[in-house]
Amino acid sequence: MPMARAGNERKCEPRGRPRSAVRPPRLRGAAVKRGAEAPTLIASAQRALRLLEAAAQHPAGATAKQLARDTGLALGTTYHLLRTLVHDRYLERREGRYRTGPAVLGLSAEAPDGPEAGRIRLDRMLRRIAHELNAAVHYARYKDGEVELVAARAAPGTATADPANFRSGAHAHASGKTLLALLSAEERREYLASHPMVPFTPYTLRQPAQLPLLPGPGPRRAAPITQYQEYQLGLVGAAVPIVLGSELAAIAVALPLSQAHRLTAVAGKLQARVGEDLATAAFGV
């Protein structure tokens, strides 16, 4: 019987799925399937992180418009995210400029050295004091001829003083009155000449002679200086000085008017808390 030529011989194919269509083995565990979809990303979180990165490039702070340009975000979106980041203390806003806040610094496993470490320590101390006293607490200092608000914390349910007029309102809020009381007569005259005693409420002091003075020696032993609705209606406060060498600062508490009866006791507890640790942290900022 004649044999078929090899060239004409037909190869037998197995029935079913072609070999080229055989599925590869399924990957398990950490292995990733070929062609798997990318993870879902939260766009708002990405934009917020971009803002944080941009703000970190400006140690002295940047305006919202500058950050919007740096990140390519719409200005409205930038303002919306900045409000959230400031509220959660990932950013700080001072005089219209934004810079990284204590919450960002606290993410580091090891606190940085220098002023940043001081900011972290000060923020933690103020937060602890606010919780212990159930009040709003802020720290202010006199630097380069100006009274400036450095940091503030508030216990839940308490209100902080409006920071908008803090520099110009030193004659009205408790920390400012305390700092002015620590200045020499000449320094105080110079300050008030450039910062007139404008009235913020009907209770605001209007004459330099009405401002309290602190004795030169042992200012920490002086009684806390108070204000009753002089800076902001519905708010009372008290402050004690913090002096370290030639550095002048004050730490103050604020309470709603409905809790004015607590002010003397709270101010006394605040004064007892002022010590070298707080002064060192404060002036390290």
mmCIF file of C-alpha atoms in Angstrom:
data_model
loop_
_atom_site.group_PDB
_atom_site.id
_atom_site.type_symbol
_atom_site.label_atom_id
_atom_site.label_comp_id
_atom_site.label_asym_id
_atom_site.label_seq_id
_atom_site.Cartn_x
_atom_site.Cartn_y
_atom_site.Cartn_z
ATOM 1 C CA MET A 1 0.000 0.000 0.000
ATOM 2 C CA PRO A 2 1.574 3.307 -1.039
ATOM 3 C CA MET A 3 2.557 5.705 1.777
ATOM 4 C CA ALA A 4 1.381 9.339 1.851
ATOM 5 C CA ARG A 5 3.998 11.975 1.267
ATOM 6 C CA ALA A 6 5.232 13.731 4.375
ATOM 7 C CA GLY A 7 4.668 17.128 2.851
ATOM 8 C CA ASN A 8 1.000 16.420 2.344
ATOM 9 C CA GLU A 9 0.458 14.978 5.805
ATOM 10 C CA ARG A 10 -2.041 17.022 7.876
ATOM 11 C CA LYS A 11 -1.185 17.600 11.521
ATOM 12 C CA CYS A 12 -3.885 16.736 13.965
ATOM 13 C CA GLU A 13 -5.050 19.583 16.216
ATOM 14 C CA PRO A 14 -6.555 18.875 19.612
ATOM 15 C CA ARG A 15 -10.197 19.674 19.934
ATOM 16 C CA GLY A 16 -11.278 22.563 22.104
ATOM 17 C CA ARG A 17 -9.415 25.840 22.845
ATOM 18 C CA PRO A 18 -6.393 26.610 20.624
ATOM 19 C CA ARG A 19 -3.027 26.491 22.371
ATOM 20 C CA SER A 20 -2.541 30.216 21.921
ATOM 21 C CA ALA A 21 -5.691 30.866 23.939
ATOM 22 C CA VAL A 22 -4.717 28.764 26.946
ATOM 23 C CA ARG A 23 -5.011 30.967 30.070
ATOM 24 C CA PRO A 24 -1.889 31.537 32.150
ATOM 25 C CA PRO A 25 -1.916 30.303 35.736
ATOM 26 C CA ARG A 26 -3.777 32.592 38.166
ATOM 27 C CA LEU A 27 -1.491 34.795 40.266
ATOM 28 C CA ARG A 28 -2.143 34.808 43.972
ATOM 29 C CA GLY A 29 -1.142 36.887 46.986
ATOM 30 C CA ALA A 30 0.905 39.982 46.214
ATOM 31 C CA ALA A 31 1.284 39.146 42.524
ATOM 32 C CA VAL A 32 -0.441 41.571 40.180
ATOM 33 C CA LYS A 33 -2.616 40.419 37.281
ATOM 34 C CA ARG A 34 -1.506 41.464 33.879
ATOM 35 C CA GLY A 35 -3.579 44.397 32.683
ATOM 36 C CA ALA A 36 -4.997 45.092 36.163
ATOM 37 C CA GLU A 37 -6.600 48.508 36.603
ATOM 38 C CA ALA A 38 -4.667 51.294 38.371
ATOM 39 C CA PRO A 39 -5.705 51.943 41.995
ATOM 40 C CA THR A 40 -8.390 54.541 42.553
ATOM 41 C CA LEU A 41 -6.813 57.887 43.500
ATOM 42 C CA ILE A 42 -8.528 60.655 45.469
ATOM 43 C CA ALA A 43 -7.961 63.808 43.452
ATOM 44 C CA SER A 44 -8.658 66.193 46.348
ATOM 45 C CA ALA A 45 -6.058 64.436 48.508
ATOM 46 C CA GLN A 46 -3.516 64.707 45.702
ATOM 47 C CA ARG A 47 -4.209 68.415 45.322
ATOM 48 C CA ALA A 48 -3.866 68.980 49.082
ATOM 49 C CA LEU A 49 -0.514 67.191 49.102
ATOM 50 C CA ARG A 50 0.661 69.312 46.190
ATOM 51 C CA LEU A 51 -0.219 72.416 48.192
ATOM 52 C CA LEU A 52 1.720 71.134 51.202
ATOM 53 C CA GLU A 53 4.746 70.433 49.025
ATOM 54 C CA ALA A 54 4.525 73.897 47.491
ATOM 55 C CA ALA A 55 4.181 75.596 50.883
ATOM 56 C CA ALA A 56 7.239 73.728 52.157
ATOM 57 C CA GLN A 57 9.272 75.462 49.444
ATOM 58 C CA HIS A 58 8.495 78.858 51.025
ATOM 59 C CA PRO A 59 9.850 78.922 54.620
ATOM 60 C CA ALA A 60 8.727 82.534 55.033
ATOM 61 C CA GLY A 61 5.262 81.692 53.733
ATOM 62 C CA ALA A 62 3.483 82.180 50.420
ATOM 63 C CA THR A 63 0.192 83.764 49.412
ATOM 64 C CA ALA A 64 -2.714 81.723 48.090
ATOM 65 C CA LYS A 65 -2.135 83.147 44.610
ATOM 66 C CA GLN A 66 1.521 82.114 44.705
ATOM 67 C CA LEU A 67 0.617 78.578 45.788
ATOM 68 C CA ALA A 68 -2.052 78.382 43.085
ATOM 69 C CA ARG A 69 0.558 79.319 40.468
ATOM 70 C CA ASP A 70 3.080 76.854 41.881
ATOM 71 C CA THR A 71 0.628 73.962 41.800
ATOM 72 C CA GLY A 72 -1.401 74.872 38.736
ATOM 73 C CA LEU A 73 -4.627 74.739 40.763
ATOM 74 C CA ALA A 74 -7.559 77.078 40.322
ATOM 75 C CA LEU A 75 -7.553 79.877 42.884
ATOM 76 C CA GLY A 76 -10.977 78.889 44.234
ATOM 77 C CA THR A 77 -9.836 75.300 44.723
ATOM 78 C CA THR A 78 -6.652 76.546 46.375
ATOM 79 C CA TYR A 79 -8.560 78.656 48.917
ATOM 80 C CA HIS A 80 -10.908 75.764 49.695
ATOM 81 C CA LEU A 81 -8.037 73.361 50.379
ATOM 82 C CA LEU A 82 -6.038 75.959 52.307
ATOM 83 C CA ARG A 83 -8.925 76.519 54.728
ATOM 84 C CA THR A 84 -9.047 72.798 55.453
ATOM 85 C CA LEU A 85 -5.272 72.491 55.859
ATOM 86 C CA VAL A 86 -5.166 75.492 58.205
ATOM 87 C CA HIS A 87 -8.084 74.148 60.251
ATOM 88 C CA ASP A 88 -6.245 70.849 60.762
ATOM 89 C CA ARG A 89 -2.960 72.711 61.426
ATOM 90 C CA TYR A 90 -1.081 71.239 58.488
ATOM 91 C CA LEU A 91 -0.584 74.848 57.424
ATOM 92 C CA GLU A 92 -0.454 78.113 59.342
ATOM 93 C CA ARG A 93 -1.767 81.433 58.042
ATOM 94 C CA ARG A 94 -0.095 84.636 59.161
ATOM 95 C CA GLU A 95 -0.728 88.021 57.598
ATOM 96 C CA GLY A 96 -2.081 86.464 54.438
ATOM 97 C CA ARG A 97 0.773 84.000 53.942
ATOM 98 C CA TYR A 98 0.762 80.232 54.413
ATOM 99 C CA ARG A 99 3.539 77.997 55.711
ATOM 100 C CA THR A 100 3.798 74.471 57.088
ATOM 101 C CA GLY A 101 2.188 73.995 60.486
ATOM 102 C CA PRO A 102 2.762 71.884 63.596
ATOM 103 C CA ALA A 103 0.732 68.937 62.304
ATOM 104 C CA VAL A 104 3.196 68.471 59.434
ATOM 105 C CA LEU A 105 6.189 68.822 61.723
ATOM 106 C CA GLY A 106 4.717 66.305 64.136
ATOM 107 C CA LEU A 107 4.562 63.630 61.427
ATOM 108 C CA SER A 108 8.316 63.225 61.598
ATOM 109 C CA ALA A 109 9.536 60.339 63.735
ATOM 110 C CA GLU A 110 12.239 62.594 65.110
ATOM 111 C CA ALA A 111 11.605 66.256 65.801
ATOM 112 C CA PRO A 112 13.906 68.546 63.812
ATOM 113 C CA ASP A 113 16.436 70.766 65.483
ATOM 114 C CA GLY A 114 16.263 74.521 65.810
ATOM 115 C CA PRO A 115 13.155 76.716 65.455
ATOM 116 C CA GLU A 116 11.026 73.929 63.989
ATOM 117 C CA ALA A 117 11.604 71.778 67.071
ATOM 118 C CA GLY A 118 10.661 74.762 69.220
ATOM 119 C CA ARG A 119 7.417 75.192 67.317
ATOM 120 C CA ILE A 120 6.514 71.551 67.888
ATOM 121 C CA ARG A 121 7.250 71.720 71.623
ATOM 122 C CA LEU A 122 5.385 75.000 72.029
ATOM 123 C CA ASP A 123 2.341 73.717 70.163
ATOM 124 C CA ARG A 124 2.223 70.571 72.305
ATOM 125 C CA MET A 125 2.523 72.590 75.508
ATOM 126 C CA LEU A 126 -0.233 75.002 74.500
ATOM 127 C CA ARG A 127 -2.496 72.130 73.509
ATOM 128 C CA ARG A 128 -1.913 70.437 76.869
ATOM 129 C CA ILE A 129 -2.523 73.659 78.824
ATOM 130 C CA ALA A 130 -5.698 74.406 76.854
ATOM 131 C CA HIS A 131 -7.002 70.934 77.666
ATOM 132 C CA GLU A 132 -6.095 71.172 81.356
ATOM 133 C CA LEU A 133 -7.643 74.627 81.792
ATOM 134 C CA ASN A 134 -10.560 74.030 79.410
ATOM 135 C CA ALA A 135 -9.851 77.347 77.747
ATOM 136 C CA ALA A 136 -8.363 78.923 74.663
ATOM 137 C CA VAL A 137 -4.641 79.633 75.067
ATOM 138 C CA HIS A 138 -2.256 81.685 72.962
ATOM 139 C CA TYR A 139 1.358 82.748 73.057
ATOM 140 C CA ALA A 140 2.544 86.177 71.920
ATOM 141 C CA ARG A 141 5.884 87.942 71.932
ATOM 142 C CA TYR A 142 7.428 91.361 71.470
ATOM 143 C CA LYS A 143 9.923 91.276 68.622
ATOM 144 C CA ASP A 144 11.452 94.006 66.483
ATOM 145 C CA GLY A 145 9.113 96.593 67.935
ATOM 146 C CA GLU A 146 5.954 94.593 67.227
ATOM 147 C CA VAL A 147 3.540 92.468 69.238
ATOM 148 C CA GLU A 148 2.950 89.272 67.296
ATOM 149 C CA LEU A 149 0.794 86.206 67.799
ATOM 150 C CA VAL A 150 2.983 83.105 67.541
ATOM 151 C CA ALA A 151 0.712 80.175 68.354
ATOM 152 C CA ALA A 152 -2.753 79.420 69.705
ATOM 153 C CA ARG A 153 -4.708 76.370 70.811
ATOM 154 C CA ALA A 154 -8.252 76.000 72.068
ATOM 155 C CA ALA A 155 -10.056 73.340 74.045
ATOM 156 C CA PRO A 156 -13.243 71.969 72.452
ATOM 157 C CA GLY A 157 -16.149 74.350 72.867
ATOM 158 C CA THR A 158 -13.985 77.407 73.588
ATOM 159 C CA ALA A 159 -13.432 80.454 71.399
ATOM 160 C CA THR A 160 -10.166 82.146 70.500
ATOM 161 C CA ALA A 161 -9.711 85.870 70.052
ATOM 162 C CA ASP A 162 -9.947 87.226 66.520
ATOM 163 C CA PRO A 163 -6.339 87.397 65.219
ATOM 164 C CA ALA A 164 -7.153 89.976 62.525
ATOM 165 C CA ASN A 165 -6.315 93.020 64.685
ATOM 166 C CA PHE A 166 -3.833 91.371 67.023
ATOM 167 C CA ARG A 167 -0.859 93.622 66.243
ATOM 168 C CA SER A 168 -2.806 96.847 66.287
ATOM 169 C CA GLY A 169 -4.821 95.778 69.335
ATOM 170 C CA ALA A 170 -2.031 95.220 71.856
ATOM 171 C CA HIS A 171 -3.605 97.825 74.159
ATOM 172 C CA ALA A 172 -6.819 95.791 74.240
ATOM 173 C CA HIS A 173 -6.008 92.086 74.572
ATOM 174 C CA ALA A 174 -4.452 90.639 77.716
ATOM 175 C CA SER A 175 -1.203 89.402 76.183
ATOM 176 C CA GLY A 176 -0.591 92.739 74.465
ATOM 177 C CA LYS A 177 -1.269 94.690 77.652
ATOM 178 C CA THR A 178 1.178 92.411 79.447
ATOM 179 C CA LEU A 179 3.903 92.967 76.860
ATOM 180 C CA LEU A 180 3.371 96.725 76.900
ATOM 181 C CA ALA A 181 3.629 96.623 80.691
ATOM 182 C CA LEU A 182 7.074 95.024 80.395
ATOM 183 C CA LEU A 183 8.455 97.739 78.106
ATOM 184 C CA SER A 184 10.318 100.785 79.299
ATOM 185 C CA ALA A 185 8.408 104.064 79.301
ATOM 186 C CA GLU A 186 10.234 105.186 76.153
ATOM 187 C CA GLU A 187 9.591 101.916 74.325
ATOM 188 C CA ARG A 188 5.924 102.064 75.253
ATOM 189 C CA ARG A 189 5.589 105.664 73.986
ATOM 190 C CA GLU A 190 7.227 104.713 70.693
ATOM 191 C CA TYR A 191 4.973 101.718 70.277
ATOM 192 C CA LEU A 192 1.769 103.619 71.004
ATOM 193 C CA ALA A 193 2.848 106.426 68.678
ATOM 194 C CA SER A 194 2.808 103.994 65.767
ATOM 195 C CA HIS A 195 -0.114 101.926 67.092
ATOM 196 C CA PRO A 196 -2.828 104.322 68.345
ATOM 197 C CA MET A 197 -5.209 103.073 71.020
ATOM 198 C CA VAL A 198 -8.236 102.680 68.780
ATOM 199 C CA PRO A 199 -11.442 101.390 70.396
ATOM 200 C CA PHE A 200 -12.498 97.860 69.470
ATOM 201 C CA THR A 201 -15.410 97.797 71.899
ATOM 202 C CA PRO A 202 -16.994 100.292 74.317
ATOM 203 C CA TYR A 203 -14.716 98.835 77.017
ATOM 204 C CA THR A 204 -11.373 99.390 75.250
ATOM 205 C CA LEU A 205 -8.880 101.560 77.141
ATOM 206 C CA ARG A 206 -8.233 104.841 75.319
ATOM 207 C CA GLN A 207 -5.466 106.553 77.304
ATOM 208 C CA PRO A 208 -1.854 105.351 77.851
ATOM 209 C CA ALA A 209 -2.127 106.237 81.531
ATOM 210 C CA GLN A 210 -4.848 103.594 81.892
ATOM 211 C CA LEU A 211 -2.537 100.766 80.827
ATOM 212 C CA PRO A 212 -1.184 98.562 83.629
ATOM 213 C CA LEU A 213 2.509 98.440 84.499
ATOM 214 C CA LEU A 214 4.573 95.564 85.848
ATOM 215 C CA PRO A 215 7.400 95.958 88.350
ATOM 216 C CA GLY A 216 10.876 95.508 86.931
ATOM 217 C CA PRO A 217 12.158 92.728 89.223
ATOM 218 C CA GLY A 218 10.455 89.369 89.279
ATOM 219 C CA PRO A 219 7.760 89.916 86.629
ATOM 220 C CA ARG A 220 6.653 86.286 86.909
ATOM 221 C CA ARG A 221 5.449 86.980 90.444
ATOM 222 C CA ALA A 222 3.191 89.808 89.284
ATOM 223 C CA ALA A 223 -0.555 89.298 89.205
ATOM 224 C CA PRO A 224 -1.969 88.286 85.810
ATOM 225 C CA ILE A 225 -3.188 91.155 83.650
ATOM 226 C CA THR A 226 -6.801 90.840 82.553
ATOM 227 C CA GLN A 227 -9.182 92.223 79.975
ATOM 228 C CA TYR A 228 -12.967 92.149 80.055
ATOM 229 C CA GLN A 229 -14.461 92.572 76.581
ATOM 230 C CA GLU A 230 -11.844 95.196 75.719
ATOM 231 C CA TYR A 231 -10.662 93.470 72.551
ATOM 232 C CA GLN A 232 -13.742 91.516 71.537
ATOM 233 C CA LEU A 233 -17.285 91.546 72.872
ATOM 234 C CA GLY A 234 -18.261 88.357 74.645
ATOM 235 C CA LEU A 235 -14.665 87.432 75.488
ATOM 236 C CA VAL A 236 -12.552 87.872 78.628
ATOM 237 C CA GLY A 237 -8.915 86.994 79.129
ATOM 238 C CA ALA A 238 -5.844 87.040 81.325
ATOM 239 C CA ALA A 239 -2.127 86.839 80.604
ATOM 240 C CA VAL A 240 1.115 86.289 82.464
ATOM 241 C CA PRO A 241 4.580 87.365 81.296
ATOM 242 C CA ILE A 242 7.358 85.063 80.160
ATOM 243 C CA VAL A 243 10.794 86.645 80.436
ATOM 244 C CA LEU A 244 14.064 85.006 79.464
ATOM 245 C CA GLY A 245 16.958 87.435 79.442
ATOM 246 C CA SER A 246 15.993 90.309 77.160
ATOM 247 C CA GLU A 247 13.253 88.279 75.445
ATOM 248 C CA LEU A 248 9.697 89.313 76.285
ATOM 249 C CA ALA A 249 6.611 87.178 75.741
ATOM 250 C CA ALA A 250 3.242 86.427 77.284
ATOM 251 C CA ILE A 251 0.894 83.480 77.482
ATOM 252 C CA ALA A 252 -2.811 84.194 77.750
ATOM 253 C CA VAL A 253 -6.110 82.422 78.268
ATOM 254 C CA ALA A 254 -9.467 83.451 76.833
ATOM 255 C CA LEU A 255 -12.927 82.512 78.064
ATOM 256 C CA PRO A 256 -16.435 83.383 76.926
ATOM 257 C CA LEU A 257 -18.132 86.078 78.969
ATOM 258 C CA SER A 258 -20.498 83.482 80.423
ATOM 259 C CA GLN A 259 -17.466 81.898 82.141
ATOM 260 C CA ALA A 260 -15.940 85.127 83.447
ATOM 261 C CA HIS A 261 -16.319 83.806 86.988
ATOM 262 C CA ARG A 262 -13.606 81.217 86.170
ATOM 263 C CA LEU A 263 -11.032 83.729 84.965
ATOM 264 C CA THR A 264 -9.231 84.398 88.263
ATOM 265 C CA ALA A 265 -8.794 80.705 89.052
ATOM 266 C CA VAL A 266 -7.772 79.815 85.499
ATOM 267 C CA ALA A 267 -5.257 82.674 85.379
ATOM 268 C CA GLY A 268 -3.742 81.478 88.652
ATOM 269 C CA LYS A 269 -3.304 77.974 87.272
ATOM 270 C CA LEU A 270 -1.773 79.401 84.111
ATOM 271 C CA GLN A 271 0.725 81.408 86.128
ATOM 272 C CA ALA A 272 1.721 78.266 88.014
ATOM 273 C CA ARG A 273 2.485 76.554 84.704
ATOM 274 C CA VAL A 274 4.916 79.198 83.495
ATOM 275 C CA GLY A 275 8.453 77.958 83.962
ATOM 276 C CA GLU A 276 11.787 77.464 82.275
ATOM 277 C CA ASP A 277 10.527 74.630 80.057
ATOM 278 C CA LEU A 278 7.780 76.755 78.549
ATOM 279 C CA ALA A 279 10.069 79.766 78.210
ATOM 280 C CA THR A 280 12.767 77.713 76.485
ATOM 281 C CA ALA A 281 10.283 76.198 74.045
ATOM 282 C CA ALA A 282 8.646 79.556 73.392
ATOM 283 C CA PHE A 283 11.817 81.480 72.660
ATOM 284 C CA GLY A 284 13.162 78.622 70.567
ATOM 285 C CA VAL A 285 10.508 79.335 67.920
#
